[in-house]
mmCIF file of C-alpha atoms and ligand atoms in Angstrom:
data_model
loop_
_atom_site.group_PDB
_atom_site.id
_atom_site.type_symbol
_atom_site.label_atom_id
_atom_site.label_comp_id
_atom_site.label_asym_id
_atom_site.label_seq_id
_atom_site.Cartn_x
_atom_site.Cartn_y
_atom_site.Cartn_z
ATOM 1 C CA UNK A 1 0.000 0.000 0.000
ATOM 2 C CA UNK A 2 0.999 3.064 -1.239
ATOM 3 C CA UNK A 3 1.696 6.163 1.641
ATOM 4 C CA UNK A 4 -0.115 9.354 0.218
ATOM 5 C CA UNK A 5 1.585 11.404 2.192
ATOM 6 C CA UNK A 6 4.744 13.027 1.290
ATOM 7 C CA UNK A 7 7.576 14.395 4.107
ATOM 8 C CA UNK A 8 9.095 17.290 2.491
ATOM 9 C CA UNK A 9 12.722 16.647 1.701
ATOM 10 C CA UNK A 10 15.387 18.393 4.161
ATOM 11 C CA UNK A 11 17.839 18.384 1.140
ATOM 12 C CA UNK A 12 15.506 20.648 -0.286
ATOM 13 C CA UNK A 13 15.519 23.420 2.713
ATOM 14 C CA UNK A 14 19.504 22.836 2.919
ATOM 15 C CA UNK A 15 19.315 24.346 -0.975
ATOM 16 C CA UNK A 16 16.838 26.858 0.223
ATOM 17 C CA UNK A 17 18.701 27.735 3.067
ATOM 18 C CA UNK A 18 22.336 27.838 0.866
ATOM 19 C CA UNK A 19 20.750 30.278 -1.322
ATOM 20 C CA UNK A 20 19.373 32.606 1.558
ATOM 21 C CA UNK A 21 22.738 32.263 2.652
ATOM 22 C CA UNK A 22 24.377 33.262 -0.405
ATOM 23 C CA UNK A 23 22.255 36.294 -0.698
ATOM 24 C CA UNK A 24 22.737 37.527 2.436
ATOM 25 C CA UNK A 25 26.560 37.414 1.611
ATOM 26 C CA UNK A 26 26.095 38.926 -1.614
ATOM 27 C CA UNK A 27 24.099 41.900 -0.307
ATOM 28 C CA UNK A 28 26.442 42.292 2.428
ATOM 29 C CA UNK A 29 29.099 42.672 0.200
ATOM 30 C CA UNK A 30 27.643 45.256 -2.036
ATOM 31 C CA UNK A 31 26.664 47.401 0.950
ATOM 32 C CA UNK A 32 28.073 50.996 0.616
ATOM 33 C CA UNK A 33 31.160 51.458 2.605
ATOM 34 C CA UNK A 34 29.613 53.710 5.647
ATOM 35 C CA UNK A 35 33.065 55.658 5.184
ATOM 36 C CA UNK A 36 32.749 56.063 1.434
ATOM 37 C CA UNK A 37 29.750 58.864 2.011
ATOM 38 C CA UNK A 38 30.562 62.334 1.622
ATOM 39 C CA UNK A 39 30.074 64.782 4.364
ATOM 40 C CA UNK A 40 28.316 67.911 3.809
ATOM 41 C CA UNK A 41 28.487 71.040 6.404
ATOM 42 C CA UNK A 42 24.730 71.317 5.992
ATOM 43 C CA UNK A 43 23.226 70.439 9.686
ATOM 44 C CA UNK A 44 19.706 68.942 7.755
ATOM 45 C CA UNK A 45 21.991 66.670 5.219
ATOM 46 C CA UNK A 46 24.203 65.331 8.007
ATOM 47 C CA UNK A 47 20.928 64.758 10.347
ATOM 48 C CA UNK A 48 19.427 62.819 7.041
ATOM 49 C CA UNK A 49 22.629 60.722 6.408
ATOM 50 C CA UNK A 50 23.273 60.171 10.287
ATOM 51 C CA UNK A 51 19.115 58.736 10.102
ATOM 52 C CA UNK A 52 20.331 56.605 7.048
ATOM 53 C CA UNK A 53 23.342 54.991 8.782
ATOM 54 C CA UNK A 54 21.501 54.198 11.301
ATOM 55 C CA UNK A 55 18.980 51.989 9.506
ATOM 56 C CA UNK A 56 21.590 50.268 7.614
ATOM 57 C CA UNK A 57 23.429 49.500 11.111
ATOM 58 C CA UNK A 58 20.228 48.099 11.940
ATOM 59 C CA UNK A 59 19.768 46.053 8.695
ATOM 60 C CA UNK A 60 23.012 44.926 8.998
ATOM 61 C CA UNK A 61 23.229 43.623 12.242
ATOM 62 C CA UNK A 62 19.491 42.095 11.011
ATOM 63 C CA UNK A 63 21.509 40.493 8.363
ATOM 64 C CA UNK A 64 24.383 39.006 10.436
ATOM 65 C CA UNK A 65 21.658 37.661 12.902
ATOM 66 C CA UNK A 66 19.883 35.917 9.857
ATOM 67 C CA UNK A 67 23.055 34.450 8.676
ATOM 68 C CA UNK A 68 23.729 33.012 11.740
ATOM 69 C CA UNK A 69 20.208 31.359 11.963
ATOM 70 C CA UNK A 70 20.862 29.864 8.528
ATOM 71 C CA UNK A 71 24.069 28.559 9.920
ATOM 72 C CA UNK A 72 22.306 26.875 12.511
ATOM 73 C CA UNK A 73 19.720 25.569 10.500
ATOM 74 C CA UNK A 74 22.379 24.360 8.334
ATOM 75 C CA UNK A 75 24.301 22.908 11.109
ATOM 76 C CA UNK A 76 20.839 21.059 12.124
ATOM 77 C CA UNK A 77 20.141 19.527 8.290
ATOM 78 C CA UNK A 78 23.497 17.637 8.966
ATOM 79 C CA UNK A 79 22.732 16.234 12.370
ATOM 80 C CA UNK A 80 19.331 15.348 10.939
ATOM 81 C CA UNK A 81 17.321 17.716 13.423
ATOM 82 C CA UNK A 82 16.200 19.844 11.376
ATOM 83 C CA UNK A 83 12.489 21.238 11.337
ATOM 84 C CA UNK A 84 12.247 20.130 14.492
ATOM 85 C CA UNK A 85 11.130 22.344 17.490
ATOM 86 C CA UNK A 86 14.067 22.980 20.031
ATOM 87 C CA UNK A 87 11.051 23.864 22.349
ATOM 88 C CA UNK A 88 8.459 21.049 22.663
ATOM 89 C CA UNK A 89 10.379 18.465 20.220
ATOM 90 C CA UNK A 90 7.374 18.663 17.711
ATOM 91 C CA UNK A 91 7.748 19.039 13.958
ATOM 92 C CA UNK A 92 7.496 22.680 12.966
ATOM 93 C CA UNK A 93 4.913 22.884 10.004
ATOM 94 C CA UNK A 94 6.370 22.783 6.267
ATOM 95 C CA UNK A 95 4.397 26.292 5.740
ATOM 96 C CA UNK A 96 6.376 27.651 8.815
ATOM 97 C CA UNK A 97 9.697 26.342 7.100
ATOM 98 C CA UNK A 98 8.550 27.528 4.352
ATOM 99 C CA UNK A 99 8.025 31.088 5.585
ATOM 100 C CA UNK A 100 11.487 31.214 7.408
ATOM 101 C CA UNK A 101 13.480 27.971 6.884
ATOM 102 C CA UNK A 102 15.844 28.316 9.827
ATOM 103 C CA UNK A 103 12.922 28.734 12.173
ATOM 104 C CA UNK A 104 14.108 26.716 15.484
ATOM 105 C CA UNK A 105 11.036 26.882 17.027
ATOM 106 C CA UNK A 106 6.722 26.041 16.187
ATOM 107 C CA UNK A 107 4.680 28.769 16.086
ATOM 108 C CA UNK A 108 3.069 27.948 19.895
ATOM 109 C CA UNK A 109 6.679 28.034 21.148
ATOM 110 C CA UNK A 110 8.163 30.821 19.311
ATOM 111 C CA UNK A 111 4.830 32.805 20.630
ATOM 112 C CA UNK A 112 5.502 31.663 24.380
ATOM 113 C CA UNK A 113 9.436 32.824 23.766
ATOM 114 C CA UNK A 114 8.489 36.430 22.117
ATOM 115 C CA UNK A 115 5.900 37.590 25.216
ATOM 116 C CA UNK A 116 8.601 36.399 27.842
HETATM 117 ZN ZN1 ZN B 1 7.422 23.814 19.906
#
């Protein structure tokens, strides 16, 4: 008897997550050089620029935090727990993986951990 249901393949997340990991790099790379920007005597340009480093500080260190997820979803495909909840043990839903594929945790336990 034929099983009608399928498990969805971790070597396919590992490729997901190797290209989510490759883009991060890439658009790490390419960011503008903070030091590279030209500074202008004009108080209302500098407050505008000093707003704008600022946000990219904050998407970078968004970025390196993402990158290290992906490593340790990576790091999980190759012990074979991956997609697995480090909270309550339970699989974490293909459309959660799907939405973010280094998610360590379900949705009930990542939900406990954000209102502690
Ligand atoms: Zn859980």
């Amino acid at each position: 008897m034929a099983t009608t249901t399928v498990k969805p393949r971790k070597a396919s997340y590992k490729n997901i997550l190797l290209k989510k990991r490759e883009e991060l790099l890439a658009s790490i790379r390419s960011e503008p050089d903070a030091l590279s920007i030209m500074q202008t005597p004009d108080e209302v340009e500098f407050a505008v620029k000093t707003a704008e480093q600022d946000l990219s500080a904050v998407t970078a260190d968004m970025r390196s935090r993402t990158l290290r997820e992906i490593d340790g979803a990576l790091a999980r495909v190759s012990r074979g727990s991956y997609g697995v909840c480090e909270g309550c043990g339970e699989d974490i839903s293909p459309a959660r993986l799907k939405a973010i594929p280094w998610a360590r945790y379900c949705v009930v336990c990542q939900e406990l951990r954000s209102r502690n």
